[in-house]
Short mmCIF file of C-alpha atoms and ligand atoms in Angstrom, two decimals:
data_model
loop_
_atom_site.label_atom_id
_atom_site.label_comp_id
_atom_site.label_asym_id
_atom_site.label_seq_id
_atom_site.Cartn_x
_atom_site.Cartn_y
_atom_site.Cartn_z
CA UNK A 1 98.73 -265.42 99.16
CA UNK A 2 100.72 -262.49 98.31
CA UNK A 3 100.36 -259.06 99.23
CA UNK A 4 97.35 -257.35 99.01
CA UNK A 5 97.78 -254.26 100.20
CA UNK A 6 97.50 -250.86 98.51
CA UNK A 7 100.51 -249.50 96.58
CA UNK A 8 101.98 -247.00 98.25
CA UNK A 9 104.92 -246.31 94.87
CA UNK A 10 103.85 -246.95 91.59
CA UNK A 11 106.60 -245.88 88.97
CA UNK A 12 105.82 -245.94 84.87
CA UNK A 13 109.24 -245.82 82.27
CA UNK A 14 111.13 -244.08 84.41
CA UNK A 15 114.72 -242.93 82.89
CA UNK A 16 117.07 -241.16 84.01
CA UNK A 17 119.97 -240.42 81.95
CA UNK A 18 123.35 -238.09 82.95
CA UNK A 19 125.23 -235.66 81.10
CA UNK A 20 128.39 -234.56 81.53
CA UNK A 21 130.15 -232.95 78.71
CA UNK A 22 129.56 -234.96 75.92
CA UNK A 23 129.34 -238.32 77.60
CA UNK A 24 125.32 -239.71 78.34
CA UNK A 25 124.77 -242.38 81.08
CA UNK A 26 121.52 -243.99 80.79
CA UNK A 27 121.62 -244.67 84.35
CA UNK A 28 118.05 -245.13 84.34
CA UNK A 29 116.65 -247.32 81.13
CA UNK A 30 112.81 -248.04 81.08
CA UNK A 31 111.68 -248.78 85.21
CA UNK A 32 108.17 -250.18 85.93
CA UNK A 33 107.64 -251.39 89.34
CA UNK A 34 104.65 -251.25 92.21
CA UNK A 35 105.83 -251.24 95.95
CA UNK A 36 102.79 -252.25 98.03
CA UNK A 37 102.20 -250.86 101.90
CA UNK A 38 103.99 -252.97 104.34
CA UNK A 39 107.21 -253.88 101.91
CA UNK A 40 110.12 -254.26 102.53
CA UNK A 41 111.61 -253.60 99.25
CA UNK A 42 115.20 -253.89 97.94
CA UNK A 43 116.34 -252.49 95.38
CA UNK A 44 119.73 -254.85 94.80
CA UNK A 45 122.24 -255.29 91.96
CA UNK A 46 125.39 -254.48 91.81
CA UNK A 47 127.89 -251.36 91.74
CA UNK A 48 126.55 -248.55 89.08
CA UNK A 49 123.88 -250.46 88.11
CA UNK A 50 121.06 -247.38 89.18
CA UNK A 51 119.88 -248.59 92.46
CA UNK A 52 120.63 -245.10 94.19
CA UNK A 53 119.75 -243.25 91.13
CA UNK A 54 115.94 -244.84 91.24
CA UNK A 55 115.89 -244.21 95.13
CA UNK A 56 116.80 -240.48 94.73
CA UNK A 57 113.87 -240.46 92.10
CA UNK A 58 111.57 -242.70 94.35
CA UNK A 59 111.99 -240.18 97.03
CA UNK A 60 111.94 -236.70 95.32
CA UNK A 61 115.61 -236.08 95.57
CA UNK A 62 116.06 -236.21 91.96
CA UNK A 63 113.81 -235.58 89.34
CA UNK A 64 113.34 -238.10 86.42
CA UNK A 65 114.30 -237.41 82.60
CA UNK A 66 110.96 -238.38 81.46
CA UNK A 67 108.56 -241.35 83.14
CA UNK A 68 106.02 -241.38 86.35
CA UNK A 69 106.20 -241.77 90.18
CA UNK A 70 103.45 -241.79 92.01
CA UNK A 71 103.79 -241.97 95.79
CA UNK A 72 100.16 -242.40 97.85
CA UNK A 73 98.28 -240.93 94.76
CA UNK A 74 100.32 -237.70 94.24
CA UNK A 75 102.62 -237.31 91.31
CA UNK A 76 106.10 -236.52 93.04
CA UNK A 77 107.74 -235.89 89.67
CA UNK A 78 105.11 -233.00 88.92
CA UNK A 79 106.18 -231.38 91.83
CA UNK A 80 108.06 -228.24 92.70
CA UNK A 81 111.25 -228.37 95.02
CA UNK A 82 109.07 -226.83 98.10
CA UNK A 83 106.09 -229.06 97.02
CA UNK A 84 108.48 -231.70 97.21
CA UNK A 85 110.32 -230.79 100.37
CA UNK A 86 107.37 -230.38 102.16
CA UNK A 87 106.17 -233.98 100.64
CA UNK A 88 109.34 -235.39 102.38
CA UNK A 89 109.34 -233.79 105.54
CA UNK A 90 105.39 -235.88 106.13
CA UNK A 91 105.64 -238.96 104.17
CA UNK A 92 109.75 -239.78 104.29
CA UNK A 93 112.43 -241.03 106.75
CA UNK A 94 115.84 -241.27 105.35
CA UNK A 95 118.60 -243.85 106.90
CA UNK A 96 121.88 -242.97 105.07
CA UNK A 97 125.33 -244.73 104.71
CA UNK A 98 127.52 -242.51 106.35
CA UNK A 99 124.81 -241.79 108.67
CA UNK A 100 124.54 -238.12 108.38
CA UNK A 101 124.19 -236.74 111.76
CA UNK A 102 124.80 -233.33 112.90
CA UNK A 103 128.15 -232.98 114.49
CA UNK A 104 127.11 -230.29 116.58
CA UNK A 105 124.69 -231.76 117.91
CA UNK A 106 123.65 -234.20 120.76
CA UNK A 107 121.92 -237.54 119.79
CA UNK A 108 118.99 -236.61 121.18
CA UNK A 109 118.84 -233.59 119.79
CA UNK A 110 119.44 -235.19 116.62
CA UNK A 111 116.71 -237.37 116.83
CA UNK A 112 114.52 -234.57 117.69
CA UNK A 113 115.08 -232.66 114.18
CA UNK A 114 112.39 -233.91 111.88
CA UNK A 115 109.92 -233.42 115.11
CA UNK A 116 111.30 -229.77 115.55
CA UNK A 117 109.94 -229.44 111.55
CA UNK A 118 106.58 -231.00 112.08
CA UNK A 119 106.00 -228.36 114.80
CA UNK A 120 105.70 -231.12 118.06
CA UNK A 121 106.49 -229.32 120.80
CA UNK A 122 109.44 -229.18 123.09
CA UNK A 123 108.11 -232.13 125.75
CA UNK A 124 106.48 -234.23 123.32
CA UNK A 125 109.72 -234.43 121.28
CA UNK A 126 111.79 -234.71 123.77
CA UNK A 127 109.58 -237.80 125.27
CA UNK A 128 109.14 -239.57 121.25
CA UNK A 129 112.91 -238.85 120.66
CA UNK A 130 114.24 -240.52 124.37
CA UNK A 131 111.40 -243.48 123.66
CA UNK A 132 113.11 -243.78 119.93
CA UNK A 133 116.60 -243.92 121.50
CA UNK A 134 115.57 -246.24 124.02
CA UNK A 135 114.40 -248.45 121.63
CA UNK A 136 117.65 -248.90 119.60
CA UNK A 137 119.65 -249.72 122.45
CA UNK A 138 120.70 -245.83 123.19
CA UNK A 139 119.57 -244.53 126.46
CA UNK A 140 122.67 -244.15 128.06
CA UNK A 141 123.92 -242.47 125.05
CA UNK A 142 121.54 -239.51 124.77
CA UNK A 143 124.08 -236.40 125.48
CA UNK A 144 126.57 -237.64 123.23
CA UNK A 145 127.73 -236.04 120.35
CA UNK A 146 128.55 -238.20 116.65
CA UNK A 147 132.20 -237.90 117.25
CA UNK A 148 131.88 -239.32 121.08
CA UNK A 149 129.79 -242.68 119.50
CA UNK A 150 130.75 -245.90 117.53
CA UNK A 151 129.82 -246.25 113.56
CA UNK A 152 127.25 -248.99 114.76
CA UNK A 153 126.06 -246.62 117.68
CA UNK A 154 125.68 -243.51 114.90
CA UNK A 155 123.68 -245.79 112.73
CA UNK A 156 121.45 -246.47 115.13
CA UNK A 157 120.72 -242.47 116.08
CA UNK A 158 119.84 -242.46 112.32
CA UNK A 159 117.50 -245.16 112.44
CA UNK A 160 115.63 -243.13 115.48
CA UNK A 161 115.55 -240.24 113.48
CA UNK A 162 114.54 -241.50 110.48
CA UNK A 163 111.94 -243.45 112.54
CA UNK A 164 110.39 -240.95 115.35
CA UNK A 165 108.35 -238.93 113.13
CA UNK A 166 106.12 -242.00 112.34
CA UNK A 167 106.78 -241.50 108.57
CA UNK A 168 105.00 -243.91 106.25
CA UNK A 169 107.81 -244.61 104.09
CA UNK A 170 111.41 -245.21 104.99
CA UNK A 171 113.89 -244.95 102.15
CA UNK A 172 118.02 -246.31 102.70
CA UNK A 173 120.57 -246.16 100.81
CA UNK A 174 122.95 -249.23 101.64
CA UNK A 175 122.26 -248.49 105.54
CA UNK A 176 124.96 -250.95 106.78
CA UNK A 177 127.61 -250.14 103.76
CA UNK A 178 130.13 -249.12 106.88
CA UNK A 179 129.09 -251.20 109.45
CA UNK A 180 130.19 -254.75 110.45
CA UNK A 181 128.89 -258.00 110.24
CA UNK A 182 126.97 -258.38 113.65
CA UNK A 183 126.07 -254.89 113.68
CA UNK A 184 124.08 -254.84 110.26
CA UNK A 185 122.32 -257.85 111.33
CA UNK A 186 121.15 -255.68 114.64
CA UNK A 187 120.67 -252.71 112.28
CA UNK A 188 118.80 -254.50 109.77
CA UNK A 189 116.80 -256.24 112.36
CA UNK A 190 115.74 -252.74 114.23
CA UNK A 191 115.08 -251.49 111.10
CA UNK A 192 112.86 -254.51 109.65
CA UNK A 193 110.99 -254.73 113.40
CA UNK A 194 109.52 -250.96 113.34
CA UNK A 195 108.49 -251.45 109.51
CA UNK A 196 106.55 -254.39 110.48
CA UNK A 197 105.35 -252.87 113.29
CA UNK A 198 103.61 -249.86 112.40
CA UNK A 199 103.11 -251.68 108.78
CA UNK A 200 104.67 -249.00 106.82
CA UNK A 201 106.89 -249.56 103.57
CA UNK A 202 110.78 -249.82 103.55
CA UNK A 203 112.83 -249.11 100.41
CA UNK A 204 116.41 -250.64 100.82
CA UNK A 205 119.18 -250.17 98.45
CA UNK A 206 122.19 -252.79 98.93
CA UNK A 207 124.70 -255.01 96.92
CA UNK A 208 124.81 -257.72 99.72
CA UNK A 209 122.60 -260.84 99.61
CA UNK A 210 122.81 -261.26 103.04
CA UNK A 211 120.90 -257.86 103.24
CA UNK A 212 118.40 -258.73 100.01
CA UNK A 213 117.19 -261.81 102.37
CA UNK A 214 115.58 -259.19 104.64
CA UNK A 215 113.46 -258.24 101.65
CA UNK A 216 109.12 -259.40 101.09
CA UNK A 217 110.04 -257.52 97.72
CA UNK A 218 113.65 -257.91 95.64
CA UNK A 219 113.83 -255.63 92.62
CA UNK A 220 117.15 -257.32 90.58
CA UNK A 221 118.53 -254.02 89.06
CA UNK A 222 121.32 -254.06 86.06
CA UNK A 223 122.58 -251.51 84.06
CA UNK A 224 119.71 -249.31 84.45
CA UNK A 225 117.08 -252.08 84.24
CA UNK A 226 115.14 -254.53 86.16
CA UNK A 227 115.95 -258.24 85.34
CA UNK A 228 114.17 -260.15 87.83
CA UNK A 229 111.63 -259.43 91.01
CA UNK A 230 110.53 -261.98 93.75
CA UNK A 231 107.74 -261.38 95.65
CA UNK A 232 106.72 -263.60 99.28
CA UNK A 233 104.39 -262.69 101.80
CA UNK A 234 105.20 -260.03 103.86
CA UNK A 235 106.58 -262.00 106.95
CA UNK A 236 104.74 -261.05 110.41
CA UNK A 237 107.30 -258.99 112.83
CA UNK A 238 108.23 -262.12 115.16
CA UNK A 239 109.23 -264.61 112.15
CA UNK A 240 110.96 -261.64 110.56
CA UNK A 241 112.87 -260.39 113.27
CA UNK A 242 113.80 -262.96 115.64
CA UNK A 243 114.76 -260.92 118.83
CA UNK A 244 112.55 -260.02 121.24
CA UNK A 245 112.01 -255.93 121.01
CA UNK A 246 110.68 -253.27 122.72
CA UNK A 247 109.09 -251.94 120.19
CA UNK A 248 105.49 -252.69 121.80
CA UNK A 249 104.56 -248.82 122.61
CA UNK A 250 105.85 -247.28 119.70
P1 ADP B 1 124.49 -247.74 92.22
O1 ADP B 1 123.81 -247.02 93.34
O2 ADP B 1 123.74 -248.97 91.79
O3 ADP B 1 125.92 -248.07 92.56
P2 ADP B 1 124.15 -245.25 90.76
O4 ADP B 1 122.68 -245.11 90.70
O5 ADP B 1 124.87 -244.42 91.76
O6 ADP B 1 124.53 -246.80 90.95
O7 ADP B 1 124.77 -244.93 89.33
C1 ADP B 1 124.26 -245.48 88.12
C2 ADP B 1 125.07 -244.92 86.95
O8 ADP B 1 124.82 -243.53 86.81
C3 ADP B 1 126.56 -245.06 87.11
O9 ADP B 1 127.12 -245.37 85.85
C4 ADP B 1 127.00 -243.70 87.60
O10 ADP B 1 128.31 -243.44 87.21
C5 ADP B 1 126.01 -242.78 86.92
N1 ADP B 1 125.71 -241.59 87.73
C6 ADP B 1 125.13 -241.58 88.96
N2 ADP B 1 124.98 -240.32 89.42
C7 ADP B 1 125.48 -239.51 88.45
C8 ADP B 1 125.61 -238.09 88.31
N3 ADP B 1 125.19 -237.24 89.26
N4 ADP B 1 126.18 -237.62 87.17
C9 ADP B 1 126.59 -238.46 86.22
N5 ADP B 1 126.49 -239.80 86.28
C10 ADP B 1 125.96 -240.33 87.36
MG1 MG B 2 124.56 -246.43 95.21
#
């Protein structure tokens, strides 16, 4: 049986192509594809081959050249920057490669910052942002700043952040591109846990097989194309992820 569930990304043509001077880059060349709730989805080819460009589109940082992206029945590439900003801030969590924190700021604190633009207030926050860090392994880590914490330790700030708002769709661009080997299995396996979890949809970019195998959904990319997807049935939380988690109460 595959999976059933509604699509939450639906995407028609899409190209995207650069210009710079005189020079075009078809980065982008003709992208159909349907992401279904409860995916995890990755988007995996090699270097230059588009995978971040059709993520930027797929989550409204960019905006196509011509083509359609639908995202829960709304067409994103219609969309002003505020109607799009706004369309991030309640349907998008972002986990980035470099991890993207706020130097200046604790990591609870930076955990707390898509809360602080939903309008939850102070105690709530503070109780979903400590639960968030809690689960990734972080509690004793909660007054310390990015500079004062491992890459590993970072990454996983990011994943509470991207995470603690409850988003339905979590977008990441090559999430463990800096870590090392036993941490992007922990990452990846965090990550993968809370998607199956709350059944919302994951949208990984990587060039790593290793990473791909985490994937219900693997979307071959190659200069600007697809060239082969695999589909299996989204696997239930304990045969995806192994460990045991806390993840129960969130
Ligand atoms: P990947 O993430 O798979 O490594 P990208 O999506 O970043 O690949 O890039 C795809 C192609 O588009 C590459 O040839 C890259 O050089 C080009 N490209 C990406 N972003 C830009 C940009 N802002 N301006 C011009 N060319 C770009
Ligand atoms: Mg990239």
């Amino acid at each position: 049986m595959s999976n059933t569930n509604p699509p939450v990304i639906s995407v028609k043509n899409l190209k995207k192509v650069y210009t710079i001077g005189t020079e075009r880059v078809m980065a982008l060349n003709g992208v159909d594809l349907t992401i279904r709730r409860g995916e995890i989805c990755c988007l995996f080819g090699p270097s230059g081959s588009g995978k971040s460009t059709l993520l930027n589109m797929l989550a409204g940082l960019e905006k196509p050249t011509t083509g359609e992206i639908l995202i829960n029945g709304q067409r994103i590439d219609k969309m002003n920057e505020s109607q799009l900003a706004e369309f991030r801030r309640t349907n998008f969590g972002f986990v980035f490669q470099s991890y993207n924190l706020l130097p200046t700021l604790t990591a609870l604190e930076n955990v707390e910052m898509p809360l602080i633009f939903r309008g939850t207030d102070h105690a709530l926050r503070q109780k979903m942002a400590m639960q968030m860090l809690q689960y990734v392994g972080l509690k004793d880590r909660i007054r310390h700043k990015p500079t004062q914490m491992s890459g590993g330790q970072q990454q996983r700030v990011g994943i509470a952040r991207a995470f603690v708002a409850r988003p339905p769709i979590i977008f990441a661009d090559e999430p463990t591109g800096n870590l090392d080997t036993h941490t992007t299995f922990e990452v990846m396996d965090m990550m993968s846990r809370m998607v199956k979890k709350r059944n919302s949809t994951m949208i990984i970019v990587t060039h790593d097989n290793e990473i791909a195998e985490y994937g219900d959904h693997i979307i071959k990319i190659r200069d600007g194309r697809i060239i082969e997807e695999t589909r299996r049935d989204p696997q239930p939380p304990e045969l995806a992820v192994p460990a045991a988690g806390q993840a129960d109460s969130l």
